[in-house]
């Protein structure tokens, strides 16, 4: 099939590349000339495991092209995916400026039948607004050209995006046009060959499903973070509690880790947007308000632990920071808890030496105003002479570190672990003062 993807960010680039991998002819369009330049020169503008190889393969095969030429982009695809950003506006609602601009652009330049597929995360009712925007542009040109609008929310996880797209748990299609539904079935059938995981529903329900999914996941995280605060007070270990409840199949193990709060480009903005949609309908989503408030508090939990251990004036203190990205396997720093933690510690006079396996270039850009923040190329370098090690992102390479080096290179053998990577009992045995989230320091010998 001939496909155009409008917006070549995390979602657009992965979508376009994976669709090309199945043999489709894909043109990815973006207004950001720098992004397109990097892609045309054989690089990729983001870190995503497996993506560069797939982009390279499909470019060489002539199935994947990148352009800033919006007119050529509209001309190419029968299927027009919209994968542009939907950041929160000042009230927390999703800002649809980019989505509607992309839709208008299709209406301005289309000359034949198009299926317009919204892959961006958009509030209920956006499909209708996309339809109206395209129709308005066609009317302005005095043309009647048939087109369909489909909602196809994306559920990929950054850091595992290629894998998620190639082997999806489910594909949600919201549409009322039978021809468009048939096309979408054909497009996705190679991705779901062993059993059908395509869920067809109406447009509004599809749009709603994406927000419901992210809000549910955010709720689980905030719930566990609150329980972790209580576990510390009463002397329980949240990691044992997590295993205790996760073993119940009605609950399951996913998204039950307490830590430094959720971040990234999706959960914070999608929770806000659903609250905003509900507010417009006169409904106060009390659970989600609490989820948001708990998360804001949680981002400061590591700071509170530093202050409890070292006092409120951190002048002259230096801390090693391991992990900056909002989660492992990505360089995405959007809404990363590290940003709040680093700003707050620096504001109190601390200097910080940070390491992240891939997010340092992006971190340098977004944290450039922070005084006393330096970056190092190796995790061990960050330790030298620091008062404590603070772990913010659970990269694999931090999971089995050289504990002797941690102990000997730090000025004080203190580890403040925002991701609960280590066993408290082991750390105590090693002579390292260990401060996790919701952990007790009792022996965990029987824990598995
Ligand atoms: N990042 C994720 O993990 C993820 C997962 C699922 C869904 N989503 C949703 O997908 C959407 C895109 O997210 P993202 O993380 O890929 O965003 P992004 O910021 O990485 O990419 C968006 C791209 O769209 C481009 N753009 C903006 N307006 C344009 C226009 N009129 N024409 C062409 N290009 C335009 C921007 O230059 C940018 O490169 C959002 O709605 C997001 O909520 C994201």
PDB file of C-alpha atoms and ligand atoms in Angstrom, residues 5-13 29-32 35 46 70 82-87 97-99 101-103 105 118-122 153-158 161 210-211 214 265-266 269-270 326-327 332 334, ligand 1:
ATOM      1  CA  UNK A   5       2.922   9.386   7.807  1.00  0.00           C
ATOM      2  CA  UNK A   6       2.614  13.014   8.883  1.00  0.00           C
ATOM      3  CA  UNK A   7       4.851  13.713  11.882  1.00  0.00           C
ATOM      4  CA  UNK A   8       8.125  11.786  12.117  1.00  0.00           C
ATOM      5  CA  UNK A   9       8.660  11.666  15.887  1.00  0.00           C
ATOM      6  CA  UNK A  10       8.727   8.627  18.194  1.00  0.00           C
ATOM      7  CA  UNK A  11       5.370   7.360  16.940  1.00  0.00           C
ATOM      8  CA  UNK A  12       5.483   8.504  13.308  1.00  0.00           C
ATOM      9  CA  UNK A  13       8.979   7.197  12.611  1.00  0.00           C
ATOM     10  CA  UNK A  29       6.744  13.907   6.417  1.00  0.00           C
ATOM     11  CA  UNK A  30       7.824  16.389   9.060  1.00  0.00           C
ATOM     12  CA  UNK A  31       7.967  20.167   9.361  1.00  0.00           C
ATOM     13  CA  UNK A  32      11.238  19.841  11.301  1.00  0.00           C
ATOM     14  CA  UNK A  35      14.952  15.748  11.784  1.00  0.00           C
ATOM     15  CA  UNK A  46      15.884   9.420  18.566  1.00  0.00           C
ATOM     16  CA  UNK A  70       3.940  18.413   2.656  1.00  0.00           C
ATOM     17  CA  UNK A  82      -1.399  11.682  11.408  1.00  0.00           C
ATOM     18  CA  UNK A  83       1.247  11.154  14.133  1.00  0.00           C
ATOM     19  CA  UNK A  84       2.005  14.707  15.238  1.00  0.00           C
ATOM     20  CA  UNK A  85       2.311  15.834  18.861  1.00  0.00           C
ATOM     21  CA  UNK A  86      -0.665  16.655  21.104  1.00  0.00           C
ATOM     22  CA  UNK A  87       0.960  18.515  24.018  1.00  0.00           C
ATOM     23  CA  UNK A  97      -3.246  22.676  16.712  1.00  0.00           C
ATOM     24  CA  UNK A  98      -0.808  20.261  15.025  1.00  0.00           C
ATOM     25  CA  UNK A  99      -3.400  17.543  14.362  1.00  0.00           C
ATOM     26  CA  UNK A 101      -3.078  21.650  10.798  1.00  0.00           C
ATOM     27  CA  UNK A 102      -2.053  18.252   9.431  1.00  0.00           C
ATOM     28  CA  UNK A 103      -5.704  17.534   8.572  1.00  0.00           C
ATOM     29  CA  UNK A 105      -2.991  20.270   4.895  1.00  0.00           C
ATOM     30  CA  UNK A 118      -5.391   9.529  13.479  1.00  0.00           C
ATOM     31  CA  UNK A 119      -2.566   7.849  15.342  1.00  0.00           C
ATOM     32  CA  UNK A 120      -1.856  10.761  17.672  1.00  0.00           C
ATOM     33  CA  UNK A 121      -3.489  10.511  21.092  1.00  0.00           C
ATOM     34  CA  UNK A 122      -6.528  12.772  20.785  1.00  0.00           C
ATOM     35  CA  UNK A 153      -4.437   4.964  18.662  1.00  0.00           C
ATOM     36  CA  UNK A 154      -0.890   3.809  19.239  1.00  0.00           C
ATOM     37  CA  UNK A 155       0.079   1.739  22.274  1.00  0.00           C
ATOM     38  CA  UNK A 156       3.825   1.327  21.689  1.00  0.00           C
ATOM     39  CA  UNK A 157       6.199   1.838  24.602  1.00  0.00           C
ATOM     40  CA  UNK A 158       9.302   3.935  24.074  1.00  0.00           C
ATOM     41  CA  UNK A 161       8.622   0.565  20.315  1.00  0.00           C
ATOM     42  CA  UNK A 210      -6.135   5.204  24.540  1.00  0.00           C
ATOM     43  CA  UNK A 211      -6.763   7.645  27.400  1.00  0.00           C
ATOM     44  CA  UNK A 214      -2.753   5.289  29.998  1.00  0.00           C
ATOM     45  CA  UNK A 265       5.532  12.376  27.016  1.00  0.00           C
ATOM     46  CA  UNK A 266       2.353  10.356  27.535  1.00  0.00           C
ATOM     47  CA  UNK A 269      -0.324  14.740  29.538  1.00  0.00           C
ATOM     48  CA  UNK A 270      -2.910  12.023  28.931  1.00  0.00           C
ATOM     49  CA  UNK A 326      12.304   9.103  31.995  1.00  0.00           C
ATOM     50  CA  UNK A 327      12.722   5.347  31.595  1.00  0.00           C
ATOM     51  CA  UNK A 332      13.359  10.915  25.983  1.00  0.00           C
ATOM     52  CA  UNK A 334      10.080  14.841  28.470  1.00  0.00           C
TER      53      UNK A 334
HETATM   54  N1  LIG B   1       5.954   8.753  22.401  1.00  0.00           N
HETATM   55  C1  LIG B   1       5.199   7.713  22.722  1.00  0.00           C
HETATM   56  O1  LIG B   1       5.641   6.774  23.388  1.00  0.00           O
HETATM   57  C2  LIG B   1       3.761   7.641  22.281  1.00  0.00           C
HETATM   58  C3  LIG B   1       3.066   6.429  22.387  1.00  0.00           C
HETATM   59  C4  LIG B   1       1.743   6.368  21.953  1.00  0.00           C
HETATM   60  C5  LIG B   1       1.118   7.505  21.475  1.00  0.00           C
HETATM   61  N2  LIG B   1       1.801   8.688  21.405  1.00  0.00           N
HETATM   62  C6  LIG B   1       1.118   9.865  20.844  1.00  0.00           C
HETATM   63  O2  LIG B   1       1.554  10.049  19.501  1.00  0.00           O
HETATM   64  C7  LIG B   1       1.611  11.447  19.192  1.00  0.00           C
HETATM   65  C8  LIG B   1       3.022  11.806  18.744  1.00  0.00           C
HETATM   66  O3  LIG B   1       3.912  11.587  19.821  1.00  0.00           O
HETATM   67  P1  LIG B   1       5.492  11.571  19.632  1.00  0.00           P
HETATM   68  O4  LIG B   1       6.088  11.191  20.927  1.00  0.00           O
HETATM   69  O5  LIG B   1       5.821  10.781  18.407  1.00  0.00           O
HETATM   70  O6  LIG B   1       5.740  13.138  19.333  1.00  0.00           O
HETATM   71  P2  LIG B   1       7.070  13.842  18.769  1.00  0.00           P
HETATM   72  O7  LIG B   1       7.064  15.194  19.351  1.00  0.00           O
HETATM   73  O8  LIG B   1       8.240  12.939  18.970  1.00  0.00           O
HETATM   74  O9  LIG B   1       6.797  13.929  17.189  1.00  0.00           O
HETATM   75  C9  LIG B   1       5.819  14.733  16.603  1.00  0.00           C
HETATM   76  C10 LIG B   1       6.374  15.220  15.269  1.00  0.00           C
HETATM   77  O10 LIG B   1       5.333  15.873  14.531  1.00  0.00           O
HETATM   78  C11 LIG B   1       5.940  16.920  13.790  1.00  0.00           C
HETATM   79  N3  LIG B   1       4.890  17.844  13.324  1.00  0.00           N
HETATM   80  C12 LIG B   1       4.175  18.739  14.036  1.00  0.00           C
HETATM   81  N4  LIG B   1       3.272  19.350  13.237  1.00  0.00           N
HETATM   82  C13 LIG B   1       3.411  18.833  12.000  1.00  0.00           C
HETATM   83  C14 LIG B   1       2.753  19.041  10.760  1.00  0.00           C
HETATM   84  N5  LIG B   1       1.733  19.908  10.650  1.00  0.00           N
HETATM   85  N6  LIG B   1       3.147  18.338   9.694  1.00  0.00           N
HETATM   86  C15 LIG B   1       4.165  17.449   9.785  1.00  0.00           C
HETATM   87  N7  LIG B   1       4.822  17.189  10.948  1.00  0.00           N
HETATM   88  C16 LIG B   1       4.442  17.876  12.044  1.00  0.00           C
HETATM   89  C17 LIG B   1       6.938  17.514  14.768  1.00  0.00           C
HETATM   90  O11 LIG B   1       7.931  18.286  14.121  1.00  0.00           O
HETATM   91  C18 LIG B   1       7.505  16.244  15.418  1.00  0.00           C
HETATM   92  O12 LIG B   1       8.656  15.780  14.750  1.00  0.00           O
HETATM   93  C19 LIG B   1       1.147  12.167  20.467  1.00  0.00           C
HETATM   94  O13 LIG B   1      -0.224  12.410  20.373  1.00  0.00           O
HETATM   95  C20 LIG B   1       1.440  11.151  21.551  1.00  0.00           C
HETATM   96  O14 LIG B   1       0.612  11.326  22.661  1.00  0.00           O
HETATM   97  C21 LIG B   1       3.117   8.775  21.778  1.00  0.00           C
END
